Amino acid sequence: LLRVLAEGEFFRVGGRELIRVDVRVIAATHQDLESLVAQGRFRADLLHRLDVVRLRLPPLRERRDDIAQLTDTFLAAAARKLDTPPKRLTAAALQALREHDWPGNVRELENVCWRMAA
């Protein structure tokens, strides 16, 4: 990965042909990479290549106002996939979703929506 980021090229494992690529990488983590570098558990050179632009996306529990729109989006996607009419939430159901802490973050909300749609 470091070679791809630094040079824009790589060899397949066991390969002899140099493959050139023009890519952008978006990486996400919940880990403190700086402390992992200090512990010798993550390469500093890779961190510097990945850490060109850093965006902090707060967890869902810190942006509860997004829950209604995300829920609508996930329910609509599930309805399309299942070929059913999209479900609509009652105000009480939406309030219950807003009050949940969402330890699984947006993926947990998406899974809940798929279960509701099924």
Short mmCIF file of N, CA and C in Angstrom, two decimals, residues 40-87:
data_model
loop_
_atom_site.label_atom_id
_atom_site.label_comp_id
_atom_site.label_asym_id
_atom_site.label_seq_id
_atom_site.Cartn_x
_atom_site.Cartn_y
_atom_site.Cartn_z
N GLY A 40 5.14 1.28 17.94
CA GLY A 40 5.74 0.43 16.92
C GLY A 40 4.75 -0.52 16.27
N ARG A 41 3.46 -0.24 16.38
CA ARG A 41 2.43 -1.13 15.84
C ARG A 41 1.84 -0.62 14.53
N PHE A 42 2.28 0.56 14.07
CA PHE A 42 1.83 1.10 12.78
C PHE A 42 2.99 1.88 12.20
N ARG A 43 3.18 1.79 10.91
CA ARG A 43 4.33 2.44 10.27
C ARG A 43 4.12 3.94 10.15
N ALA A 44 5.10 4.69 10.60
CA ALA A 44 5.03 6.15 10.54
C ALA A 44 4.96 6.63 9.10
N ASP A 45 5.73 6.03 8.19
CA ASP A 45 5.72 6.48 6.80
C ASP A 45 4.35 6.24 6.16
N LEU A 46 3.69 5.16 6.51
CA LEU A 46 2.35 4.92 5.98
C LEU A 46 1.35 5.92 6.56
N LEU A 47 1.47 6.22 7.83
CA LEU A 47 0.59 7.22 8.44
C LEU A 47 0.73 8.55 7.73
N HIS A 48 1.96 8.97 7.44
CA HIS A 48 2.17 10.27 6.79
C HIS A 48 1.61 10.29 5.36
N ARG A 49 1.63 9.16 4.69
CA ARG A 49 1.05 9.09 3.34
C ARG A 49 -0.48 9.12 3.40
N LEU A 50 -1.04 8.47 4.39
CA LEU A 50 -2.51 8.42 4.51
C LEU A 50 -3.10 9.70 5.10
N ASP A 51 -2.32 10.39 5.91
CA ASP A 51 -2.83 11.51 6.70
C ASP A 51 -2.66 12.85 6.00
N VAL A 52 -2.99 12.91 4.72
CA VAL A 52 -2.86 14.16 3.96
C VAL A 52 -3.99 15.11 4.33
N VAL A 53 -5.21 14.62 4.29
CA VAL A 53 -6.38 15.40 4.68
C VAL A 53 -7.12 14.58 5.73
N ARG A 54 -7.31 15.16 6.89
CA ARG A 54 -7.99 14.44 7.97
C ARG A 54 -9.36 15.06 8.21
N LEU A 55 -10.35 14.21 8.19
CA LEU A 55 -11.72 14.63 8.49
C LEU A 55 -12.17 13.88 9.74
N ARG A 56 -12.73 14.61 10.67
CA ARG A 56 -13.29 13.95 11.85
C ARG A 56 -14.80 13.86 11.64
N LEU A 57 -15.29 12.65 11.60
CA LEU A 57 -16.72 12.42 11.48
C LEU A 57 -17.21 11.95 12.84
N PRO A 58 -17.97 12.79 13.53
CA PRO A 58 -18.43 12.40 14.86
C PRO A 58 -19.31 11.16 14.80
N PRO A 59 -19.31 10.37 15.87
CA PRO A 59 -20.19 9.20 15.89
C PRO A 59 -21.65 9.63 15.87
N LEU A 60 -22.50 8.71 15.50
CA LEU A 60 -23.93 8.99 15.36
C LEU A 60 -24.53 9.52 16.66
N ARG A 61 -24.06 9.05 17.79
CA ARG A 61 -24.60 9.51 19.08
C ARG A 61 -24.34 11.00 19.31
N GLU A 62 -23.37 11.58 18.57
CA GLU A 62 -23.08 13.01 18.69
C GLU A 62 -23.77 13.83 17.60
N ARG A 63 -24.52 13.19 16.73
CA ARG A 63 -25.23 13.91 15.67
C ARG A 63 -26.60 13.28 15.44
N ARG A 64 -27.36 13.28 16.51
CA ARG A 64 -28.68 12.64 16.51
C ARG A 64 -29.64 13.28 15.51
N ASP A 65 -29.40 14.53 15.16
CA ASP A 65 -30.27 15.19 14.17
C ASP A 65 -30.17 14.53 12.80
N ASP A 66 -29.12 13.77 12.54
CA ASP A 66 -28.96 13.08 11.25
C ASP A 66 -29.78 11.79 11.17
N ILE A 67 -30.26 11.31 12.30
CA ILE A 67 -30.90 9.99 12.35
C ILE A 67 -32.13 9.92 11.45
N ALA A 68 -32.96 10.95 11.44
CA ALA A 68 -34.18 10.91 10.61
C ALA A 68 -33.84 10.77 9.13
N GLN A 69 -32.90 11.58 8.65
CA GLN A 69 -32.54 11.52 7.23
C GLN A 69 -31.87 10.20 6.88
N LEU A 70 -30.97 9.75 7.74
CA LEU A 70 -30.31 8.47 7.48
C LEU A 70 -31.33 7.32 7.47
N THR A 71 -32.26 7.36 8.41
CA THR A 71 -33.29 6.32 8.47
C THR A 71 -34.11 6.31 7.18
N ASP A 72 -34.53 7.48 6.73
CA ASP A 72 -35.29 7.55 5.47
C ASP A 72 -34.49 6.97 4.31
N THR A 73 -33.21 7.32 4.25
CA THR A 73 -32.34 6.83 3.18
C THR A 73 -32.21 5.31 3.23
N PHE A 74 -31.96 4.77 4.41
CA PHE A 74 -31.77 3.32 4.54
C PHE A 74 -33.07 2.56 4.28
N LEU A 75 -34.20 3.09 4.77
CA LEU A 75 -35.48 2.42 4.53
C LEU A 75 -35.84 2.45 3.04
N ALA A 76 -35.54 3.55 2.36
CA ALA A 76 -35.80 3.63 0.92
C ALA A 76 -34.93 2.65 0.15
N ALA A 77 -33.67 2.54 0.53
CA ALA A 77 -32.76 1.59 -0.14
C ALA A 77 -33.24 0.16 0.07
N ALA A 78 -33.65 -0.15 1.27
CA ALA A 78 -34.14 -1.50 1.56
C ALA A 78 -35.41 -1.79 0.76
N ALA A 79 -36.29 -0.82 0.68
CA ALA A 79 -37.54 -1.01 -0.07
C ALA A 79 -37.26 -1.27 -1.54
N ARG A 80 -36.31 -0.53 -2.11
CA ARG A 80 -35.95 -0.76 -3.52
C ARG A 80 -35.41 -2.18 -3.71
N LYS A 81 -34.51 -2.57 -2.82
CA LYS A 81 -33.89 -3.89 -2.93
C LYS A 81 -34.91 -5.01 -2.72
N LEU A 82 -35.84 -4.80 -1.80
CA LEU A 82 -36.84 -5.82 -1.48
C LEU A 82 -38.09 -5.71 -2.35
N ASP A 83 -38.11 -4.67 -3.19
CA ASP A 83 -39.26 -4.41 -4.07
C ASP A 83 -40.56 -4.31 -3.26
N THR A 84 -40.51 -3.49 -2.23
CA THR A 84 -41.67 -3.24 -1.37
C THR A 84 -41.84 -1.73 -1.20
N PRO A 85 -43.00 -1.28 -0.77
CA PRO A 85 -43.16 0.15 -0.50
C PRO A 85 -42.29 0.55 0.70
N PRO A 86 -41.71 1.74 0.67
CA PRO A 86 -40.86 2.15 1.80
C PRO A 86 -41.68 2.31 3.07
N LYS A 87 -41.10 1.89 4.17
CA LYS A 87 -41.73 2.03 5.48
C LYS A 87 -41.53 3.47 5.96
#
